[in-house]
Amino acid sequence: MTLTLKRRIFLTLVPLLLLLAVLGSAGVLLLLRLGDSINAILRENYASVIAMERLNEAVERIDSSFQIALSGRHDEALVQRARRQYEQNSATYREALQTEQGNITLDGEGALVSQLTSLTDQYLSRGDAFHNQPGDDAAQKQAYYGKSGLYETFIEIKDVSGKIFRLNQNNMEDAGREARRLAVQSLTWFGVGLVLAICLALLLALNTVRSILRPIEAITLAAQQISAGNPDQVVPYVGQDELGQLAQAFNTMAHHLREYRQSQSAQLLRAQQTIQATIDSFPDPVLVIDFEGSVEMANPAARRLLGVVPRQKGQAASGIWQPPDPLQQPLAEALKGQRDYLPEGFDRVILLGSNGRETAMLPRILTIRDPSGNALGAAVVLQDVSRLRLLDQVKSNLVATASHELKTPLTSVRLAVHLLLEEAVGPLTPKQTELLLDARENSERLLAMVNNLLDLARLEQGSRQLEVKHESPQSLLQVAAEAVKPRAEDKGVEIVLDVPPDLPTVAVDASRLGHALRNLLDNALTYTERGGRITLGASADADAVTLSIADMGIGISREHLPHVFEKFFRVPGQSRGTGTGLGLAIVNEIVTAHGGTITCESEPGKGTVFRLRLPVTSDRQGGH
């Protein structure tokens, strides 16, 4: 019959409990035997010893009463005292004798007690006679000192009581030695039994613990191996008890885990192959970077252009990709899950390749996250914008060339119109004057547009380098305000400077940045009603100075704010002025060329605020 784990534990504990019961019973029996031995000593001998001591003391006092009576026979007080002492100790003597008479337990003790009883009867009867004849000195002396007198009887009583005392005392000593021998023998056997019981208990416990721990250790080792990635584990335990059932359940679980892992591995492999095939289908370089900076996946375009090799399964972090300098900080931020890097302008293009075959790539870096939002790595896409960049350059060159070619004849037309309006070649009719005024207005507008196109083309091409100097934010805003002051006074708009003292200087091209500020002020004056106010402010933080231009104009709706810096964009429904939609685009290009940023905040009916954030120090010496 197969023993269950519960029965095995029970069969281990039962012998231990039996041993404990046997040892406890043996201990109780030993204590009872020792108690009986000690009780026998007290019961058989101790009472006799005490009785003999009391008897001897009493007989000595009786004898003392006789001597007192003899010495003070003419003193009535002494005679009475001696008689009282005799009577008191006679009663004590008889009580002690009665105790001994009732506690005869040893061989020979009865004869001695009989002899003592006979002597006592003689002694006390003569003692009574002695005290009943006071005044008869001769009779009292004869009764005490005579042959077989009180004194001789006293000596005999002392001798017999001493024999009884020694007989009981010797028996007490023998009984004590027997009790000690019994105690030593009992302790010896008890110790031997205890040692045997402990050894047997240890054997039973070790056997049970070993039989329980072996399968548990095997299961623990198999679980550790599975957690380490080795699911091919089987627990070699074939018992039918609870541990056997546990081992069988564990083996079944490991088998299902192997099957699940195989199916999951197949699915993961298919998913990885699908992902790799998808990435390989992209014509542009695509990289997947893990959080350590290793290349996990790369398509053929990335391998060919960048020379990267993805890390293989089981390898250490080998395929570390060293990105170009402009991408190092964005890639580090994406790997930390801070933000994606999605530039739009050609100013963020990186050039890759050599031997005169450089390719313009616009990078895209996106953080890869798990369902919980934790960063797992980053995907890098390098979009080939060489053709688009070339087309943009062609467009810019075309615009610049066309604008330059248009400027010369337009200037001549403008001059001719001015000369005609001044009637330098003859008087004009009212209708001619009206037509020439309209032509002059349109020529001025067309010339402004051509100048803006030329400025924008130069900024995009970087044909004009920045003349960077350290300038005070207050002086920059002051110069811009003075430039538009006549127009502001004509329109009745107040310009307020709110600039704190001791602001750090900024490294800028004062002419270019002044152009940007004037464009913003012209825009603010255009959309601010008479009696309104335009506020120029500045503030500083750790590494930048922010210039702000706030107006009280009609404002811009939220859906149009993302487009205000686009070329030729004008807010629908706002047709004030003769603008071309290039002013804010020029401002954006100038601020970007200085390494800064510009933002717009506005609400309809509450005005608009433009903020220019410029670095406190800059090493830029050329154009954008």
mmCIF file of N, CA and C in Angstrom, residues 134-174:
data_model
loop_
_atom_site.group_PDB
_atom_site.id
_atom_site.type_symbol
_atom_site.label_atom_id
_atom_site.label_comp_id
_atom_site.label_asym_id
_atom_site.label_seq_id
_atom_site.Cartn_x
_atom_site.Cartn_y
_atom_site.Cartn_z
ATOM 1 N N PRO A 134 9.969 15.013 101.063
ATOM 2 C CA PRO A 134 10.877 16.151 101.236
ATOM 3 C C PRO A 134 11.279 16.290 102.694
ATOM 4 N N GLY A 135 12.326 16.613 103.071
ATOM 5 C CA GLY A 135 12.797 16.790 104.453
ATOM 6 C C GLY A 135 13.554 15.594 104.977
ATOM 7 N N ASP A 136 13.432 14.447 104.355
ATOM 8 C CA ASP A 136 14.158 13.264 104.805
ATOM 9 C C ASP A 136 15.404 13.172 103.950
ATOM 10 N N ASP A 137 16.445 13.795 104.466
ATOM 11 C CA ASP A 137 17.665 13.904 103.669
ATOM 12 C C ASP A 137 18.290 12.536 103.427
ATOM 13 N N ALA A 138 18.332 11.718 104.422
ATOM 14 C CA ALA A 138 19.009 10.434 104.282
ATOM 15 C C ALA A 138 18.275 9.555 103.296
ATOM 16 N N ALA A 139 16.949 9.589 103.377
ATOM 17 C CA ALA A 139 16.165 8.745 102.470
ATOM 18 C C ALA A 139 16.322 9.204 101.029
ATOM 19 N N GLN A 140 16.359 10.517 100.838
ATOM 20 C CA GLN A 140 16.480 11.050 99.474
ATOM 21 C C GLN A 140 17.847 10.739 98.888
ATOM 22 N N LYS A 141 18.877 10.881 99.674
ATOM 23 C CA LYS A 141 20.221 10.566 99.186
ATOM 24 C C LYS A 141 20.348 9.097 98.856
ATOM 25 N N GLN A 142 19.754 8.243 99.751
ATOM 26 C CA GLN A 142 19.821 6.808 99.498
ATOM 27 C C GLN A 142 19.057 6.457 98.234
ATOM 28 N N ALA A 143 17.884 7.148 98.019
ATOM 29 C CA ALA A 143 17.078 6.876 96.822
ATOM 30 C C ALA A 143 17.811 7.309 95.546
ATOM 31 N N TYR A 144 18.639 8.300 95.692
ATOM 32 C CA TYR A 144 19.309 8.802 94.489
ATOM 33 C C TYR A 144 20.648 8.131 94.268
ATOM 34 N N TYR A 145 21.476 8.056 95.353
ATOM 35 C CA TYR A 145 22.834 7.541 95.191
ATOM 36 C C TYR A 145 22.948 6.050 95.527
ATOM 37 N N GLY A 146 21.943 5.505 96.113
ATOM 38 C CA GLY A 146 22.061 4.121 96.538
ATOM 39 C C GLY A 146 22.144 3.159 95.369
ATOM 40 N N LYS A 147 22.387 1.848 95.775
ATOM 41 C CA LYS A 147 22.479 0.810 94.767
ATOM 42 C C LYS A 147 21.139 0.677 94.089
ATOM 43 N N SER A 148 21.172 0.600 92.753
ATOM 44 C CA SER A 148 19.957 0.569 91.921
ATOM 45 C C SER A 148 19.107 1.781 92.156
ATOM 46 N N GLY A 149 19.823 2.899 92.513
ATOM 47 C CA GLY A 149 19.110 4.145 92.764
ATOM 48 C C GLY A 149 18.779 4.878 91.464
ATOM 49 N N LEU A 150 18.280 6.086 91.740
ATOM 50 C CA LEU A 150 17.840 6.900 90.593
ATOM 51 C C LEU A 150 18.995 7.210 89.626
ATOM 52 N N TYR A 151 20.152 7.446 90.187
ATOM 53 C CA TYR A 151 21.266 7.825 89.316
ATOM 54 C C TYR A 151 21.688 6.657 88.434
ATOM 55 N N GLU A 152 21.777 5.440 89.011
ATOM 56 C CA GLU A 152 22.159 4.283 88.198
ATOM 57 C C GLU A 152 21.106 3.994 87.130
ATOM 58 N N THR A 153 19.833 4.136 87.535
ATOM 59 C CA THR A 153 18.766 3.914 86.535
ATOM 60 C C THR A 153 18.859 4.953 85.418
ATOM 61 N N PHE A 154 19.176 6.196 85.807
ATOM 62 C CA PHE A 154 19.347 7.283 84.809
ATOM 63 C C PHE A 154 20.430 6.913 83.807
ATOM 64 N N ILE A 155 21.546 6.334 84.328
ATOM 65 C CA ILE A 155 22.649 5.961 83.435
ATOM 66 C C ILE A 155 22.191 4.833 82.505
ATOM 67 N N GLU A 156 21.440 3.886 83.017
ATOM 68 C CA GLU A 156 20.972 2.774 82.198
ATOM 69 C C GLU A 156 20.001 3.266 81.107
ATOM 70 N N ILE A 157 19.091 4.193 81.538
ATOM 71 C CA ILE A 157 18.154 4.768 80.544
ATOM 72 C C ILE A 157 18.921 5.473 79.434
ATOM 73 N N LYS A 158 19.937 6.232 79.803
ATOM 74 C CA LYS A 158 20.745 6.938 78.809
ATOM 75 C C LYS A 158 21.418 5.951 77.879
ATOM 76 N N ASP A 159 21.861 4.844 78.443
ATOM 77 C CA ASP A 159 22.554 3.859 77.628
ATOM 78 C C ASP A 159 21.603 3.187 76.649
ATOM 79 N N VAL A 160 20.416 2.804 77.162
ATOM 80 C CA VAL A 160 19.465 2.111 76.282
ATOM 81 C C VAL A 160 18.931 3.075 75.203
ATOM 82 N N SER A 161 18.577 4.303 75.604
ATOM 83 C CA SER A 161 18.051 5.272 74.617
ATOM 84 C C SER A 161 19.114 5.609 73.571
ATOM 85 N N GLY A 162 20.385 5.618 74.006
ATOM 86 C CA GLY A 162 21.462 5.872 73.037
ATOM 87 C C GLY A 162 21.552 4.755 72.027
ATOM 88 N N LYS A 163 21.372 3.492 72.516
ATOM 89 C CA LYS A 163 21.411 2.371 71.576
ATOM 90 C C LYS A 163 20.272 2.476 70.564
ATOM 91 N N ILE A 164 19.067 2.823 71.098
ATOM 92 C CA ILE A 164 17.934 2.985 70.162
ATOM 93 C C ILE A 164 18.221 4.116 69.152
ATOM 94 N N PHE A 165 18.798 5.214 69.605
ATOM 95 C CA PHE A 165 19.118 6.358 68.748
ATOM 96 C C PHE A 165 20.117 5.957 67.654
ATOM 97 N N ARG A 166 21.172 5.240 68.109
ATOM 98 C CA ARG A 166 22.200 4.869 67.130
ATOM 99 C C ARG A 166 21.679 3.834 66.137
ATOM 100 N N LEU A 167 20.812 2.914 66.670
ATOM 101 C CA LEU A 167 20.248 1.915 65.775
ATOM 102 C C LEU A 167 19.451 2.591 64.645
ATOM 103 N N ASN A 168 18.602 3.546 65.010
ATOM 104 C CA ASN A 168 17.817 4.258 63.983
ATOM 105 C C ASN A 168 18.688 5.173 63.110
ATOM 106 N N GLN A 169 19.684 5.794 63.725
ATOM 107 C CA GLN A 169 20.559 6.685 62.948
ATOM 108 C C GLN A 169 21.348 5.903 61.902
ATOM 109 N N ASN A 170 21.879 4.728 62.334
ATOM 110 C CA ASN A 170 22.631 3.905 61.377
ATOM 111 C C ASN A 170 21.736 3.420 60.243
ATOM 112 N N ASN A 171 20.498 3.088 60.620
ATOM 113 C CA ASN A 171 19.577 2.635 59.566
ATOM 114 C C ASN A 171 19.252 3.783 58.596
ATOM 115 N N MET A 172 19.162 5.008 59.131
ATOM 116 C CA MET A 172 18.925 6.176 58.256
ATOM 117 C C MET A 172 20.085 6.387 57.299
ATOM 118 N N GLU A 173 21.296 6.218 57.796
ATOM 119 C CA GLU A 173 22.458 6.380 56.925
ATOM 120 C C GLU A 173 22.489 5.311 55.844
ATOM 121 N N ASP A 174 22.151 4.070 56.244
ATOM 122 C CA ASP A 174 22.105 3.000 55.231
ATOM 123 C C ASP A 174 21.020 3.273 54.185
#
